[in-house]
mmCIF file of C-alpha atoms in Angstrom:
data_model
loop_
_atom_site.group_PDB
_atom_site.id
_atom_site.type_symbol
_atom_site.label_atom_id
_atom_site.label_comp_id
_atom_site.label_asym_id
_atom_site.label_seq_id
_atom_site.Cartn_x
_atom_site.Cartn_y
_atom_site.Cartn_z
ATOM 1 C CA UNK O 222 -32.041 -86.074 48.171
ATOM 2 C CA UNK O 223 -33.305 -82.425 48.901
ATOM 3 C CA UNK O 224 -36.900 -83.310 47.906
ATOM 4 C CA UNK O 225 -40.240 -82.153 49.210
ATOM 5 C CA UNK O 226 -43.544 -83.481 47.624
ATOM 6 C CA UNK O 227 -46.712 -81.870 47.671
ATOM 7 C CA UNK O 228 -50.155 -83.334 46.416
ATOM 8 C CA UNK O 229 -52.133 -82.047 44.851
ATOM 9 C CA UNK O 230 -50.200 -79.924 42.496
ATOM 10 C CA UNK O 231 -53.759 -77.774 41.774
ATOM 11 C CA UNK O 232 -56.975 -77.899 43.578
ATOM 12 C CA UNK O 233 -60.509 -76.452 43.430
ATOM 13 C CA UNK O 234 -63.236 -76.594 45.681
ATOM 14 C CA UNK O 235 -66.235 -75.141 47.279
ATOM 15 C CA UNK O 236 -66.679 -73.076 50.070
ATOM 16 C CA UNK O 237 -68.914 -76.282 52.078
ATOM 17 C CA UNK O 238 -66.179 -78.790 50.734
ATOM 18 C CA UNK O 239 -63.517 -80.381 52.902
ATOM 19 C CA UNK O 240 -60.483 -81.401 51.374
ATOM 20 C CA UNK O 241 -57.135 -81.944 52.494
ATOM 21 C CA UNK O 242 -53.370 -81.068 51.327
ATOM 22 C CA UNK O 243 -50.597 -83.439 51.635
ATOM 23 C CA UNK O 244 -46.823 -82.829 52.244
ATOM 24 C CA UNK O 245 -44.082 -85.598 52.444
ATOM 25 C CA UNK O 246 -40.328 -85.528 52.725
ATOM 26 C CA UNK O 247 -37.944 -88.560 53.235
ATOM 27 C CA UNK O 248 -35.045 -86.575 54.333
ATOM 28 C CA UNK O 249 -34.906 -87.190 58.042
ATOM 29 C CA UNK O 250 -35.869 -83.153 58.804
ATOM 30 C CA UNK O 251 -38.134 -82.922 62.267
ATOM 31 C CA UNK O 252 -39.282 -79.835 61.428
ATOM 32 C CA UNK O 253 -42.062 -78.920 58.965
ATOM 33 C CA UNK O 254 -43.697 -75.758 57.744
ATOM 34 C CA UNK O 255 -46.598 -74.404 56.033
ATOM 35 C CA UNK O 256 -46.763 -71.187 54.060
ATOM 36 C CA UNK O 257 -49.358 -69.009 52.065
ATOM 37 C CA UNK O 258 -48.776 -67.464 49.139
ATOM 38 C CA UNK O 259 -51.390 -64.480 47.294
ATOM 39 C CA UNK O 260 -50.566 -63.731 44.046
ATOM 40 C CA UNK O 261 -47.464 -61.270 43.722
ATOM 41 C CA UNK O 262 -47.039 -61.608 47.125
ATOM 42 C CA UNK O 263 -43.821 -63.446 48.839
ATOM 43 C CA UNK O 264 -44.903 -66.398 51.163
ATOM 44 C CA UNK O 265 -45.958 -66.186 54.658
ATOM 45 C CA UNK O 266 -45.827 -68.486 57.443
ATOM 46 C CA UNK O 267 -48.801 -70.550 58.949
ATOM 47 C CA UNK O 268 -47.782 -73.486 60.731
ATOM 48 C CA UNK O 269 -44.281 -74.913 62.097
ATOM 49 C CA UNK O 270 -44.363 -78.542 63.985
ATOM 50 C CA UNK O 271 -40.598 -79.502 65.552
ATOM 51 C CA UNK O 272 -40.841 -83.247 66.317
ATOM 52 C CA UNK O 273 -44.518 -83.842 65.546
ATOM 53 C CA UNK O 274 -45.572 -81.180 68.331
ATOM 54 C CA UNK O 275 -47.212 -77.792 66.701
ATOM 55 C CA UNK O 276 -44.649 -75.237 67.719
ATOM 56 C CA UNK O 277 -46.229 -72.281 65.725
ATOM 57 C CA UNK O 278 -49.836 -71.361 64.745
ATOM 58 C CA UNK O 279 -49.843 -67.504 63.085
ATOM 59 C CA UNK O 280 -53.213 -66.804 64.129
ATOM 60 C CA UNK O 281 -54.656 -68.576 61.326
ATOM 61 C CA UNK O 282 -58.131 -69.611 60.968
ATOM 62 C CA UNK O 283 -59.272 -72.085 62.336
ATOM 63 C CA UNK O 284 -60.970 -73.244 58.760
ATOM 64 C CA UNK O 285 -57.121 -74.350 58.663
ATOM 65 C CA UNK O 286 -56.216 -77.634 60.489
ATOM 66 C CA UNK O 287 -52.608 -79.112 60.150
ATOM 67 C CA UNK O 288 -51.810 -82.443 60.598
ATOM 68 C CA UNK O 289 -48.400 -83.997 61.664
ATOM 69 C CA UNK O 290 -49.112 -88.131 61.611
ATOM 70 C CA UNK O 291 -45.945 -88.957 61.517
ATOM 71 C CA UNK O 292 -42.360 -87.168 61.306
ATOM 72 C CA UNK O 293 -42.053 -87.173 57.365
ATOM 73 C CA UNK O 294 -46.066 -86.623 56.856
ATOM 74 C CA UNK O 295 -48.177 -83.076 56.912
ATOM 75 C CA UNK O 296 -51.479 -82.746 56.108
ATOM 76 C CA UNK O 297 -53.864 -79.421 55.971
ATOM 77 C CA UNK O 298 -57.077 -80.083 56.390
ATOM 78 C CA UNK O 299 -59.257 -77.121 54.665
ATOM 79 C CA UNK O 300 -63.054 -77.073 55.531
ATOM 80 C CA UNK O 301 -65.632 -74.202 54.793
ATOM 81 C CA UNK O 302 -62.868 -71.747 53.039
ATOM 82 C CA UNK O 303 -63.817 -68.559 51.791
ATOM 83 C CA UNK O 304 -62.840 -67.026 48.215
ATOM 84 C CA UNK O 305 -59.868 -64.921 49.710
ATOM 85 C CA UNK O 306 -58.033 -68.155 50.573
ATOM 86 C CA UNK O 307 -57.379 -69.196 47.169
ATOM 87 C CA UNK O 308 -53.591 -69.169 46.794
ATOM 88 C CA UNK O 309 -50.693 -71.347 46.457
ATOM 89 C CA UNK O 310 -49.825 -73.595 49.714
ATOM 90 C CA UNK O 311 -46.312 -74.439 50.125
ATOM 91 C CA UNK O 312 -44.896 -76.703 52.292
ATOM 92 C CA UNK O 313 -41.412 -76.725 53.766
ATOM 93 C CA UNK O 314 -38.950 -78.996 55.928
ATOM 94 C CA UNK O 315 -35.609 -78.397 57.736
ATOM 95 C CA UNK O 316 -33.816 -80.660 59.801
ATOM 96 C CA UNK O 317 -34.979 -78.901 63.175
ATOM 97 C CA UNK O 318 -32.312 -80.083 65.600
ATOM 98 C CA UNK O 319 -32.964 -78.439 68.838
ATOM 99 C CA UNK O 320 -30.348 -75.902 69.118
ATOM 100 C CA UNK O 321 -30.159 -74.996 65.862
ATOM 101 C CA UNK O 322 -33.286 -75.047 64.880
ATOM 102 C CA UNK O 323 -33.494 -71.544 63.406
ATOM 103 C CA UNK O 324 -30.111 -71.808 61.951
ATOM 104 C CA UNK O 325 -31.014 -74.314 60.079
ATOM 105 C CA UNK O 326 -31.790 -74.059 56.097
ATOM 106 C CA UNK O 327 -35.458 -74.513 54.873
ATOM 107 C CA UNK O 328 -36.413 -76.682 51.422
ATOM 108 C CA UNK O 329 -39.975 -75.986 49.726
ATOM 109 C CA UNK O 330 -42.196 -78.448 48.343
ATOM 110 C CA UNK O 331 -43.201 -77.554 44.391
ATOM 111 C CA UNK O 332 -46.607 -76.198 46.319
ATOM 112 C CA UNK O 333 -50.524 -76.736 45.668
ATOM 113 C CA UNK O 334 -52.118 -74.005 43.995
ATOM 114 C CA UNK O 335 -56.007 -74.032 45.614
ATOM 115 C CA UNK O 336 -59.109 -71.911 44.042
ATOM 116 C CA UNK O 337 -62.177 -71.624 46.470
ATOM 117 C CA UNK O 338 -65.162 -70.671 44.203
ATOM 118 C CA UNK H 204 -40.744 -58.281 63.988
ATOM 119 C CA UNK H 205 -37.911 -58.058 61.330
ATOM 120 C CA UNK H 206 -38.445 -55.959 57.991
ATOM 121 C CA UNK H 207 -36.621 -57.618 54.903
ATOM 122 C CA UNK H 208 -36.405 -54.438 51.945
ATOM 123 C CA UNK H 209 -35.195 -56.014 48.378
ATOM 124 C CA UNK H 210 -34.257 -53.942 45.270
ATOM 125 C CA UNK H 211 -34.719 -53.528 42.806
ATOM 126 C CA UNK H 212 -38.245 -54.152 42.558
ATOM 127 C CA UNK H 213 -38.083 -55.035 38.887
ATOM 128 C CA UNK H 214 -34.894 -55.616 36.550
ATOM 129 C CA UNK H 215 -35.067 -55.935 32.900
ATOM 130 C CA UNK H 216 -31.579 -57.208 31.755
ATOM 131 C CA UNK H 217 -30.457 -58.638 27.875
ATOM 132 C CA UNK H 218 -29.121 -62.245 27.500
ATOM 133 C CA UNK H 219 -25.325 -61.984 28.840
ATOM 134 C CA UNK H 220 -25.301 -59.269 31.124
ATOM 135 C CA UNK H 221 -24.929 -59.181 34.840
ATOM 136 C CA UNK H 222 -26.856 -57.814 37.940
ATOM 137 C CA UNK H 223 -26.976 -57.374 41.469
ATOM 138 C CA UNK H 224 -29.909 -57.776 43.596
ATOM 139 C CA UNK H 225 -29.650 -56.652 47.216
ATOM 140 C CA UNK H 226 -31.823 -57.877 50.292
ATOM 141 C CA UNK H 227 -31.422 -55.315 53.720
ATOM 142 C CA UNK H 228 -32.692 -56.481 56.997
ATOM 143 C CA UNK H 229 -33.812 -54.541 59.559
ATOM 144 C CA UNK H 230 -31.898 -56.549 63.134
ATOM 145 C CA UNK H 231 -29.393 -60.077 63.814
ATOM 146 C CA UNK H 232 -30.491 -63.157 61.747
ATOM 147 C CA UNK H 233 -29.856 -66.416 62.132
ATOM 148 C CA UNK H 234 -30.712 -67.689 58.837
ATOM 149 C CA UNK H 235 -30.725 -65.991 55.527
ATOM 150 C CA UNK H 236 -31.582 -67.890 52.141
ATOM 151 C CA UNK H 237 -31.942 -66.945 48.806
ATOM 152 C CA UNK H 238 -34.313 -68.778 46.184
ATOM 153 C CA UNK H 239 -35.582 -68.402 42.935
ATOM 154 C CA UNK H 240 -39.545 -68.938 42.255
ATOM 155 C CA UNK H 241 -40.053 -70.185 38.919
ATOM 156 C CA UNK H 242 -42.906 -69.435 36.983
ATOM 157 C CA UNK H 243 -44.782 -72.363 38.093
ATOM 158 C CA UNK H 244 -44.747 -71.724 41.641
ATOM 159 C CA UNK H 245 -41.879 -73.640 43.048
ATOM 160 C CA UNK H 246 -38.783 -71.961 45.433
ATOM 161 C CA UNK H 247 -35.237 -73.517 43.977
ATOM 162 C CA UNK H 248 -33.133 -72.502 47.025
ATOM 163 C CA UNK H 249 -29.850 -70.887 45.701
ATOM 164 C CA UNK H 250 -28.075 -70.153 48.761
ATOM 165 C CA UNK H 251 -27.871 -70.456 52.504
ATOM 166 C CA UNK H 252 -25.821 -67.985 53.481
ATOM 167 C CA UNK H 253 -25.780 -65.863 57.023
ATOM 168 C CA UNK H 254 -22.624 -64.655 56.444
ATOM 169 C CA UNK H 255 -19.889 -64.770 54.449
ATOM 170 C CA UNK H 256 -19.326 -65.636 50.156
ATOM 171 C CA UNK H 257 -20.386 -68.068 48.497
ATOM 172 C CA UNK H 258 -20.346 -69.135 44.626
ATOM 173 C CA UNK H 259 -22.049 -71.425 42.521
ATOM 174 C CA UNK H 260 -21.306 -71.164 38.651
ATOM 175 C CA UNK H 261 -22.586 -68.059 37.414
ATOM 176 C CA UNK H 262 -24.402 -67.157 40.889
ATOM 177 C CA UNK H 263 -22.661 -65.965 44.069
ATOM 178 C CA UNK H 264 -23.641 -64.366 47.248
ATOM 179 C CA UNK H 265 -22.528 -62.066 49.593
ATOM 180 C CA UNK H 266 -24.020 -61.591 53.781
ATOM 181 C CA UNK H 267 -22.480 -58.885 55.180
ATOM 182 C CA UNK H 268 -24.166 -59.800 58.661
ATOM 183 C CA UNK H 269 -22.799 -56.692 60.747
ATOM 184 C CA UNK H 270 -24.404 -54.093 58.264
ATOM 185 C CA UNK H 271 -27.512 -55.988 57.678
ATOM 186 C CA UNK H 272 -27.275 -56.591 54.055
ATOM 187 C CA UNK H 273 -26.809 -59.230 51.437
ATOM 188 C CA UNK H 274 -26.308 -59.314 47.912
ATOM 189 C CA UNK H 275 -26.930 -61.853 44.994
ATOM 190 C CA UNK H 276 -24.594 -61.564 42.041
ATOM 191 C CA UNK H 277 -26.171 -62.838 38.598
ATOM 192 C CA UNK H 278 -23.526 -63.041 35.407
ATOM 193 C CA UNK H 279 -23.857 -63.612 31.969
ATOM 194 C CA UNK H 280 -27.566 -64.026 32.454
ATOM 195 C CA UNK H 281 -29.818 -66.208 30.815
ATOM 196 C CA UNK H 282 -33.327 -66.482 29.615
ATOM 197 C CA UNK H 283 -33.946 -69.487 32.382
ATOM 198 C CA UNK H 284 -32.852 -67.007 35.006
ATOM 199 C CA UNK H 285 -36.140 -65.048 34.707
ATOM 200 C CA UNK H 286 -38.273 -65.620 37.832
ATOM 201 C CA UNK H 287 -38.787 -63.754 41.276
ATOM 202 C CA UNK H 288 -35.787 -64.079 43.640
ATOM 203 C CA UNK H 289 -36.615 -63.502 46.963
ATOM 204 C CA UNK H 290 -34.674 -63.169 50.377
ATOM 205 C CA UNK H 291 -35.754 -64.802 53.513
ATOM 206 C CA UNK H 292 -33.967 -64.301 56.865
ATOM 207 C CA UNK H 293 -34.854 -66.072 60.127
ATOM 208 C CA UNK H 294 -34.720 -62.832 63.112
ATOM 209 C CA UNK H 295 -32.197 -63.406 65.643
ATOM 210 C CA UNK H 296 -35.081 -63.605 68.221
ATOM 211 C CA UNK H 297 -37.034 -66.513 66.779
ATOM 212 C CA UNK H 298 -36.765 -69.467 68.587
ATOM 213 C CA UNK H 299 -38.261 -71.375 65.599
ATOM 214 C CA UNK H 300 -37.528 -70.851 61.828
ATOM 215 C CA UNK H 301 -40.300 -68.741 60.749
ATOM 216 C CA UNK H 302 -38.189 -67.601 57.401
ATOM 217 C CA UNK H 303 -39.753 -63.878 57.010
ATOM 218 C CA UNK H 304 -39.294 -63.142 53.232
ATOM 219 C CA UNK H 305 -38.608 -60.051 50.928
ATOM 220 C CA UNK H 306 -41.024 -58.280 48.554
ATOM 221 C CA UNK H 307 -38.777 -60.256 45.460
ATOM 222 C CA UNK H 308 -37.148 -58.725 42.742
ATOM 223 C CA UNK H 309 -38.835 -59.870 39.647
ATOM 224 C CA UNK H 310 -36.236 -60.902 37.083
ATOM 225 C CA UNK H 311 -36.815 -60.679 33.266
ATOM 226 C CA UNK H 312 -34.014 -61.436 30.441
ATOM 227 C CA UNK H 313 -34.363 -61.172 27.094
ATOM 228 C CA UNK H 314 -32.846 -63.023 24.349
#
């Protein structure tokens, strides 16, 4: 089973709300991601935890707070966004062995599309 | 860091016909995957490939590591295959699997 899950699937919210995303995947992978997509724009990289440990931060905001509680569980916690953050979140998982860790092949959750009014 | 170049940028094909996309990378990789990003958002991976052929039905790929390049073969095309298809390589550099994707060709096919 090659399945990542993502909840919400859409989400709207304020720029005082707080609200969180959720990604879970039952595939044994230790290593998680979390990508931004704009609109016609390919995805980029935020976040990358290997074994529950953030590895990677890509100077993102710091109105963006991941999450690892457990090694099949990532959150982002999203607090006081701004209207340029709307986009679709996408959340990833490889398997994240040590050596190979960049060998090895990513799978995408179906992603949470989020509008910050 | 590494520069991923797709083209085309756009490709308008009819029902049936066949196409090549190309994805050029700009140093080593240790990863490159191709997906497909349907139009509601989600990335169907189609191939990890960082070298080599590979073939599944009507979709096969081609890394040509040592020149940089790969290629996506599409045949007898359907509607269903209309979508962005993007590229994503993983620099030889990167000690973690930051996946650093192409600008996409956007697919249409027409009945």
């Amino acid at each position: 089973d090659t399945e990542v899950t993502q909840t919400p699937k859409h989400l709207v919210m304020g720029m005082t709300n707080k609200k969180s995303l959720k990604c879970e995947q039952h595939m044994g992978h230790r290593a998680m991601y979390w990508y931004k997509q704009k609109a016609k724009k390919p995805p980029e990289l935020m976040f990358v935890y290997s074994y529950e440990k953030l590895s990677i931060n890509e100077s993102v905001p710091s109105r963006f707070s991941p999450e690892c509680p457990n090694s099949s569980l990532l959150n982002l916690h999203l607090h006081a966004l701004q209207p340029e953050d709307s986009a679709l979140y996408l959340c990833a998982s490889s398997q994240g062995k040590e050596l190979a860790f960049p060998y090895n092949e990513q799978f995408f959750g179906p992603g949470t599309r989020l509008t910050v009014l | 860091g590494i520069q991923v170049e797709q083209s085309p940028p756009d490709l308008i094909l009819q029902e049936g016909a066949n196409s090549t996309l190309r994805c050029n990378f700009s140093d080593s990789v240790n990863n490159l995957q191709w997906f497909h990003q349907n139009p509601w958002g989600q990335l169907i991976n189609l191939f990890y490939i960082p070298s080599g052929t590979k073939q599944n039905g009507r979709l096969s790929a081609t890394t040509v590591a040592t020149e940089r390049y790969s290629l996506l073969y599409i045949s007898s095309s359907q509607t269903t295959d209309s979508g962005v298809y993007f590229c994503a390589v993983v620099g030889g550099g990167t000690s973690y699997g930051k996946l650093t994707f192409g600008q996409g060709t956007i697919l249409t096919v027409h009945p």
